[in-house]
PDB file of C-alpha atoms in Angstrom:
ATOM      1  CA  MET Y 198       0.018  -0.158  -0.075  1.00 51.00           C
ATOM      2  CA  ALA Y 199       3.041   1.890   0.887  1.00 49.00           C
ATOM      3  CA  VAL Y 200       4.669   1.256  -3.094  1.00 50.00           C
ATOM      4  CA  SER Y 201       1.218   2.617  -4.161  1.00 53.00           C
ATOM      5  CA  VAL Y 202       1.027   5.579  -2.181  1.00 49.00           C
ATOM      6  CA  THR Y 203       4.296   6.917  -2.929  1.00 50.00           C
ATOM      7  CA  LYS Y 204       3.742   6.607  -6.460  1.00 53.00           C
ATOM      8  CA  THR Y 205       0.597   7.802  -7.060  1.00 61.00           C
ATOM      9  CA  ARG Y 206       2.057  10.997  -5.139  1.00 62.00           C
ATOM     10  CA  GLY Y 207       4.898  10.754  -7.427  1.00 61.00           C
ATOM     11  CA  ASN Y 208       2.251  11.041 -10.670  1.00 72.00           C
ATOM     12  CA  GLN Y 209       0.862  13.585  -9.202  1.00 83.00           C
ATOM     13  CA  LYS Y 210       4.331  15.831  -9.214  1.00 81.00           C
ATOM     14  CA  GLN Y 211       4.857  15.219 -12.397  1.00 80.00           C
ATOM     15  CA  ARG Y 212       1.574  15.725 -13.877  1.00 87.00           C
ATOM     16  CA  THR Y 213       1.287  19.553 -11.573  1.00 90.00           C
ATOM     17  CA  ARG Y 214       5.156  19.531 -13.041  1.00 87.00           C
ATOM     18  CA  LYS Y 215       4.258  19.442 -16.244  1.00 85.00           C
ATOM     19  CA  ASP Y 216       1.352  21.206 -16.081  1.00 91.00           C
ATOM     20  CA  LEU Y 217       3.357  24.252 -14.952  1.00 92.00           C
ATOM     21  CA  LEU Y 218       5.193  23.879 -18.105  1.00 86.00           C
ATOM     22  CA  GLN Y 219       3.251  23.863 -20.324  1.00 88.00           C
ATOM     23  CA  ALA Y 220       1.325  26.689 -19.014  1.00 91.00           C
ATOM     24  CA  ALA Y 221       4.909  29.095 -18.933  1.00 88.00           C
ATOM     25  CA  SER Y 222       4.563  27.755 -23.143  1.00 83.00           C
ATOM     26  CA  ARG Y 223       1.382  29.058 -23.659  1.00 87.00           C
ATOM     27  CA  LEU Y 224       2.270  32.734 -21.702  1.00 86.00           C
ATOM     28  CA  MET Y 225       5.287  33.418 -23.520  1.00 80.00           C
ATOM     29  CA  LYS Y 226       3.616  32.786 -26.306  1.00 76.00           C
ATOM     30  CA  GLN Y 227       1.535  35.379 -25.877  1.00 82.00           C
ATOM     31  CA  GLY Y 228       4.363  37.537 -26.233  1.00 77.00           C
ATOM     32  CA  HIS Y 229       5.836  38.578 -22.384  1.00 78.00           C
ATOM     33  CA  LYS Y 230       7.109  37.236 -19.465  1.00 83.00           C
ATOM     34  CA  PRO Y 231       4.637  36.021 -17.223  1.00 89.00           C
ATOM     35  CA  SER Y 232       5.873  36.274 -13.529  1.00 92.00           C
ATOM     36  CA  LEU Y 233       4.793  32.483 -11.289  1.00 92.00           C
ATOM     37  CA  GLU Y 234       1.939  33.530 -10.591  1.00 93.00           C
ATOM     38  CA  GLU Y 235       0.572  33.832 -13.915  1.00 94.00           C
ATOM     39  CA  ILE Y 236       1.597  30.621 -14.940  1.00 94.00           C
ATOM     40  CA  ALA Y 237       0.586  28.883 -11.006  1.00 94.00           C
ATOM     41  CA  GLY Y 238      -2.891  30.228 -12.243  1.00 95.00           C
ATOM     42  CA  GLU Y 239      -2.587  29.391 -15.841  1.00 95.00           C
ATOM     43  CA  ALA Y 240      -1.789  25.642 -14.655  1.00 93.00           C
ATOM     44  CA  LEU Y 241      -4.401  25.908 -11.708  1.00 94.00           C
ATOM     45  CA  VAL Y 242      -2.199  25.925  -8.886  1.00 94.00           C
ATOM     46  CA  SER Y 243      -0.922  27.974  -6.160  1.00 94.00           C
ATOM     47  CA  ARG Y 244       1.802  29.582  -6.638  1.00 92.00           C
ATOM     48  CA  ALA Y 245       2.774  27.261  -2.682  1.00 91.00           C
ATOM     49  CA  THR Y 246       2.841  24.923  -5.301  1.00 92.00           C
ATOM     50  CA  ALA Y 247       4.686  26.301  -8.454  1.00 91.00           C
ATOM     51  CA  TYR Y 248       6.893  27.392  -5.555  1.00 87.00           C
ATOM     52  CA  ARG Y 249       7.401  23.491  -4.882  1.00 86.00           C
ATOM     53  CA  HIS Y 250       8.401  22.517  -8.547  1.00 85.00           C
ATOM     54  CA  PHE Y 251      10.422  25.320  -9.159  1.00 84.00           C
ATOM     55  CA  PRO Y 252      12.795  28.074  -7.572  1.00 81.00           C
ATOM     56  CA  SER Y 253      12.073  30.522  -9.015  1.00 83.00           C
ATOM     57  CA  VAL Y 254      10.062  32.225 -12.109  1.00 86.00           C
ATOM     58  CA  ASP Y 255      13.005  32.153 -14.368  1.00 82.00           C
ATOM     59  CA  ALA Y 256      14.327  28.205 -14.030  1.00 81.00           C
ATOM     60  CA  LEU Y 257      10.588  27.355 -15.315  1.00 86.00           C
ATOM     61  CA  LEU Y 258      10.776  29.200 -18.069  1.00 82.00           C
ATOM     62  CA  LEU Y 259      14.314  27.908 -18.651  1.00 78.00           C
ATOM     63  CA  GLU Y 260      12.513  24.495 -18.344  1.00 79.00           C
ATOM     64  CA  ALA Y 261       9.507  25.118 -20.537  1.00 81.00           C
ATOM     65  CA  SER Y 262      11.132  26.609 -23.150  1.00 75.00           C
ATOM     66  CA  LEU Y 263      13.399  23.501 -23.449  1.00 73.00           C
ATOM     67  CA  ASP Y 264       9.804  21.822 -23.304  1.00 74.00           C
ATOM     68  CA  VAL Y 265       9.724  23.771 -26.695  1.00 71.00           C
ATOM     69  CA  ASP Y 266      13.322  22.125 -28.419  1.00 78.00           C
ATOM     70  CA  THR Y 267      12.610  19.214 -26.774  1.00 82.00           C
ATOM     71  CA  PRO Y 268      11.887  16.253 -30.404  1.00 85.00           C
ATOM     72  CA  ASP Y 269       7.904  15.041 -30.261  1.00 84.00           C
ATOM     73  CA  ALA Y 270       7.085  11.265 -30.279  1.00 88.00           C
ATOM     74  CA  GLY Y 271       4.244  12.104 -33.955  1.00 85.00           C
ATOM     75  CA  THR Y 272       6.806  14.640 -35.289  1.00 84.00           C
ATOM     76  CA  LEU Y 273      10.077  11.769 -35.775  1.00 87.00           C
ATOM     77  CA  PHE Y 274       8.104   8.168 -36.324  1.00 88.00           C
ATOM     78  CA  SER Y 275       4.926  10.808 -37.950  1.00 78.00           C
ATOM     79  CA  ALA Y 276       6.038   9.954 -41.934  1.00 68.00           C
ATOM     80  CA  ARG Y 277       5.702   6.064 -42.574  1.00 67.00           C
ATOM     81  CA  GLY Y 278       8.926   3.771 -42.284  1.00 74.00           C
ATOM     82  CA  SER Y 279      10.833   1.310 -40.156  1.00 82.00           C
ATOM     83  CA  ASP Y 280      10.113  -0.407 -37.787  1.00 90.00           C
ATOM     84  CA  ASP Y 281      13.490  -1.522 -36.283  1.00 94.00           C
ATOM     85  CA  PRO Y 282      13.402  -0.357 -32.999  1.00 95.00           C
ATOM     86  CA  VAL Y 283      17.038  -0.158 -33.453  1.00 96.00           C
ATOM     87  CA  ALA Y 284      16.935   2.268 -36.630  1.00 95.00           C
ATOM     88  CA  ARG Y 285      14.038   3.957 -34.336  1.00 95.00           C
ATOM     89  CA  LEU Y 286      15.953   4.138 -31.363  1.00 97.00           C
ATOM     90  CA  LEU Y 287      18.295   5.585 -32.804  1.00 97.00           C
ATOM     91  CA  ARG Y 288      16.657   8.235 -34.255  1.00 94.00           C
ATOM     92  CA  VAL Y 289      15.728   9.646 -31.072  1.00 96.00           C
ATOM     93  CA  ASP Y 290      19.276   9.711 -29.379  1.00 97.00           C
ATOM     94  CA  ALA Y 291      19.895  12.121 -33.123  1.00 96.00           C
ATOM     95  CA  ALA Y 292      17.346  13.961 -32.178  1.00 94.00           C
ATOM     96  CA  LEU Y 293      17.879  14.961 -28.481  1.00 94.00           C
ATOM     97  CA  ASN Y 294      21.529  15.238 -29.051  1.00 95.00           C
ATOM     98  CA  ASP Y 295      20.870  17.633 -31.399  1.00 94.00           C
ATOM     99  CA  MET Y 296      18.636  19.485 -28.734  1.00 90.00           C
ATOM    100  CA  ILE Y 297      20.752  18.762 -25.656  1.00 91.00           C
ATOM    101  CA  LEU Y 298      23.612  20.166 -27.856  1.00 92.00           C
ATOM    102  CA  ALA Y 299      22.003  23.600 -28.710  1.00 88.00           C
ATOM    103  CA  ASN Y 300      21.147  24.119 -25.285  1.00 84.00           C
ATOM    104  CA  GLU Y 301      23.996  22.231 -22.900  1.00 88.00           C
ATOM    105  CA  ALA Y 302      24.314  25.529 -20.855  1.00 83.00           C
ATOM    106  CA  PRO Y 303      20.979  25.872 -19.886  1.00 79.00           C
ATOM    107  CA  LEU Y 304      20.196  21.703 -19.148  1.00 82.00           C
ATOM    108  CA  ARG Y 305      24.088  21.767 -16.885  1.00 85.00           C
ATOM    109  CA  MET Y 306      22.083  24.386 -14.830  1.00 77.00           C
ATOM    110  CA  MET Y 307      19.261  22.406 -14.327  1.00 76.00           C
ATOM    111  CA  LEU Y 308      21.215  19.093 -13.722  1.00 81.00           C
ATOM    112  CA  ALA Y 309      23.381  21.609 -10.870  1.00 80.00           C
ATOM    113  CA  HIS Y 310      20.161  22.787  -9.208  1.00 74.00           C
ATOM    114  CA  SER Y 311      19.324  19.416  -9.043  1.00 75.00           C
ATOM    115  CA  LEU Y 312      22.448  18.222  -7.248  1.00 79.00           C
ATOM    116  CA  GLU Y 313      23.130  21.551  -5.040  1.00 78.00           C
ATOM    117  CA  ARG Y 314      18.838  20.292  -4.023  1.00 73.00           C
ATOM    118  CA  VAL Y 315      20.127  17.156  -3.237  1.00 75.00           C
ATOM    119  CA  ALA Y 316      23.633  17.716  -1.533  1.00 80.00           C
ATOM    120  CA  LYS Y 317      22.004  20.317   0.426  1.00 78.00           C
ATOM    121  CA  GLY Y 318      19.828  17.212   2.312  1.00 76.00           C
ATOM    122  CA  GLU Y 319      16.437  18.755   0.977  1.00 69.00           C
ATOM    123  CA  PRO Y 320      13.441  15.928   1.910  1.00 66.00           C
ATOM    124  CA  GLU Y 321      13.310  14.358  -1.061  1.00 60.00           C
ATOM    125  CA  ASP Y 322       9.428  13.957  -1.471  1.00 58.00           C
ATOM    126  CA  GLU Y 323       9.745  17.637  -1.513  1.00 55.00           C
ATOM    127  CA  MET Y 324      12.244  17.870  -4.483  1.00 49.00           C
ATOM    128  CA  PRO Y 325      11.047  18.566  -7.251  1.00 50.00           C
ATOM    129  CA  LEU Y 326      11.944  15.916 -10.128  1.00 53.00           C
ATOM    130  CA  ARG Y 327      13.103  16.716 -13.444  1.00 63.00           C
ATOM    131  CA  GLN Y 328      10.470  16.711 -16.665  1.00 68.00           C
ATOM    132  CA  ASN Y 329      11.210  12.523 -17.874  1.00 82.00           C
ATOM    133  CA  ARG Y 330      11.034  13.333 -21.637  1.00 85.00           C
ATOM    134  CA  ARG Y 331      13.663  11.260 -23.335  1.00 93.00           C
ATOM    135  CA  THR Y 332      11.571   7.918 -22.084  1.00 94.00           C
ATOM    136  CA  PRO Y 333       8.025   8.421 -23.895  1.00 93.00           C
ATOM    137  CA  LEU Y 334      10.907   9.098 -27.064  1.00 95.00           C
ATOM    138  CA  ILE Y 335      11.745   6.112 -25.602  1.00 97.00           C
ATOM    139  CA  GLU Y 336       8.564   4.251 -25.442  1.00 96.00           C
ATOM    140  CA  ALA Y 337       7.651   5.784 -28.907  1.00 95.00           C
ATOM    141  CA  ALA Y 338      11.041   4.540 -30.208  1.00 96.00           C
ATOM    142  CA  LEU Y 339      10.045   0.702 -28.412  1.00 96.00           C
ATOM    143  CA  ALA Y 340       6.250   0.471 -29.741  1.00 94.00           C
ATOM    144  CA  PRO Y 341       6.676  -1.746 -33.183  1.00 93.00           C
ATOM    145  CA  ALA Y 342       8.430  -5.088 -30.640  1.00 92.00           C
ATOM    146  CA  ARG Y 343       6.372  -4.126 -27.531  1.00 93.00           C
ATOM    147  CA  ASP Y 344       4.327  -7.327 -28.061  1.00 92.00           C
ATOM    148  CA  ARG Y 345       7.568  -9.288 -28.193  1.00 89.00           C
ATOM    149  CA  LEU Y 346       8.939  -8.039 -25.393  1.00 89.00           C
ATOM    150  CA  LYS Y 347       6.939  -9.198 -22.123  1.00 89.00           C
ATOM    151  CA  PRO Y 348       5.875  -6.250 -19.851  1.00 91.00           C
ATOM    152  CA  ALA Y 349       8.923  -6.370 -17.580  1.00 91.00           C
ATOM    153  CA  SER Y 350      11.574  -7.287 -19.166  1.00 91.00           C
ATOM    154  CA  PHE Y 351       9.986  -3.917 -22.261  1.00 95.00           C
ATOM    155  CA  ASP Y 352      10.423  -2.122 -18.298  1.00 95.00           C
ATOM    156  CA  THR Y 353      13.770  -2.761 -17.931  1.00 95.00           C
ATOM    157  CA  LEU Y 354      14.253  -2.054 -21.145  1.00 97.00           C
ATOM    158  CA  THR Y 355      13.758   1.439 -21.358  1.00 97.00           C
ATOM    159  CA  GLN Y 356      14.998   1.950 -17.754  1.00 97.00           C
ATOM    160  CA  ALA Y 357      18.609   0.753 -19.906  1.00 97.00           C
ATOM    161  CA  LEU Y 358      18.436   3.022 -22.706  1.00 98.00           C
ATOM    162  CA  ALA Y 359      17.292   6.241 -20.943  1.00 97.00           C
ATOM    163  CA  LEU Y 360      20.957   5.383 -19.279  1.00 96.00           C
ATOM    164  CA  VAL Y 361      23.070   6.209 -22.202  1.00 97.00           C
ATOM    165  CA  ILE Y 362      20.302   9.266 -23.872  1.00 96.00           C
ATOM    166  CA  GLY Y 363      19.930  12.264 -22.568  1.00 93.00           C
ATOM    167  CA  THR Y 364      21.548  14.915 -20.837  1.00 92.00           C
ATOM    168  CA  GLU Y 365      23.557  12.910 -18.045  1.00 93.00           C
ATOM    169  CA  ALA Y 366      24.571  10.513 -21.114  1.00 95.00           C
ATOM    170  CA  MET Y 367      26.521  13.604 -22.984  1.00 95.00           C
ATOM    171  CA  ILE Y 368      28.813  14.663 -20.117  1.00 95.00           C
ATOM    172  CA  VAL Y 369      30.143  11.105 -19.795  1.00 96.00           C
ATOM    173  CA  CYS Y 370      31.421  11.044 -22.548  1.00 96.00           C
ATOM    174  CA  LYS Y 371      31.760  14.919 -22.709  1.00 96.00           C
ATOM    175  CA  ASP Y 372      33.212  15.076 -19.374  1.00 96.00           C
ATOM    176  CA  VAL Y 373      34.881  12.083 -18.211  1.00 97.00           C
ATOM    177  CA  LEU Y 374      35.216  10.232 -21.058  1.00 97.00           C
ATOM    178  CA  GLN Y 375      36.173  13.365 -23.223  1.00 97.00           C
ATOM    179  CA  LEU Y 376      35.752  12.249 -26.187  1.00 97.00           C
ATOM    180  CA  ASP Y 377      34.660  14.587 -29.793  1.00 97.00           C
ATOM    181  CA  LYS Y 378      31.091  13.866 -30.752  1.00 95.00           C
ATOM    182  CA  ALA Y 379      31.950  11.463 -33.808  1.00 97.00           C
ATOM    183  CA  ARG Y 380      33.605   9.129 -31.104  1.00 98.00           C
ATOM    184  CA  ALA Y 381      30.695   9.260 -28.397  1.00 97.00           C
ATOM    185  CA  ARG Y 382      27.699   8.467 -30.708  1.00 97.00           C
ATOM    186  CA  LYS Y 383      29.184   5.762 -31.739  1.00 98.00           C
ATOM    187  CA  VAL Y 384      29.667   4.796 -28.074  1.00 98.00           C
ATOM    188  CA  ARG Y 385      25.840   5.426 -27.461  1.00 98.00           C
ATOM    189  CA  ARG Y 386      24.518   4.114 -30.767  1.00 98.00           C
ATOM    190  CA  TRP Y 387      26.535   0.622 -29.723  1.00 98.00           C
ATOM    191  CA  ALA Y 388      24.907   0.635 -26.432  1.00 98.00           C
ATOM    192  CA  ILE Y 389      21.224   1.229 -27.682  1.00 98.00           C
ATOM    193  CA  ARG Y 390      21.858  -1.374 -29.984  1.00 98.00           C
ATOM    194  CA  ALA Y 391      23.929  -3.546 -27.561  1.00 97.00           C
ATOM    195  CA  LEU Y 392      20.846  -3.565 -25.539  1.00 97.00           C
ATOM    196  CA  VAL Y 393      17.893  -4.350 -27.758  1.00 96.00           C
ATOM    197  CA  ASP Y 394      19.929  -7.059 -28.325  1.00 95.00           C
ATOM    198  CA  ALA Y 395      20.332  -8.529 -25.415  1.00 94.00           C
ATOM    199  CA  ALA Y 396      16.569  -8.034 -24.507  1.00 93.00           C
ATOM    200  CA  ARG Y 397      16.603  -9.387 -27.862  1.00 88.00           C
ATOM    201  CA  ARG Y 398      18.251 -12.551 -26.608  1.00 87.00           C
ATOM    202  CA  ALA Y 399      17.029 -12.817 -23.018  1.00 83.00           C
ATOM    203  CA  GLY Y 400      13.146 -13.567 -25.058  1.00 70.00           C
ATOM    204  CA  MET Y 401      14.130 -15.709 -26.481  1.00 56.00           C
ATOM    205  CA  ASP Y 402      16.181 -17.366 -23.457  1.00 53.00           C
ATOM    206  CA  GLU Y 403      12.675 -17.404 -21.973  1.00 55.00           C
ATOM    207  CA  ALA Y 404      10.056 -18.990 -25.487  1.00 48.00           C
ATOM    208  CA  ASP Y 405      12.729 -21.811 -24.798  1.00 46.00           C
ATOM    209  CA  ASN Y 406      12.093 -22.573 -21.814  1.00 46.00           C
TER     210      ASN Y 406
END
């Protein structure tokens, strides 16, 4: 029961955070910089709730701007193309990586702020959740293969892929491994293929048993 309640609260926080980001995007499209109060009102939440998710209006607007730049699954896979999950995942990786490199500084700032709050020991249930942009794209890429994987295997593959696609992967490749863009891209693509192959082999092993 406790796990279910915690998950429900987490989902609600994600929805509230998404509502705030979408509200900010709508208001920015009107041609002015909205206040936190205006954004909270547009999202139908209190000012205090907005502050629990974002430390300032600038932080909220920054992330809302990144949301606009994030590739959309419908756009990525709208044209008739390959149903091969690897090919689709490579498309997601390329699109997200382009967005990340174009917004590297603000993304690093967002990550630094998140780490700072952890370092300060703020209670986990009071910390704003980061917006999970990569998982919906990964799930959309894997959609044609979903029926060929058990639900648990699909979830594990999705979670494993989230480790090699996204901002943190860029930071590891660039800062830790000191790879150039071409080598980093090659390593990510290798990891994506390896993870999908591992999931496929696991599925075949289960079928044999």
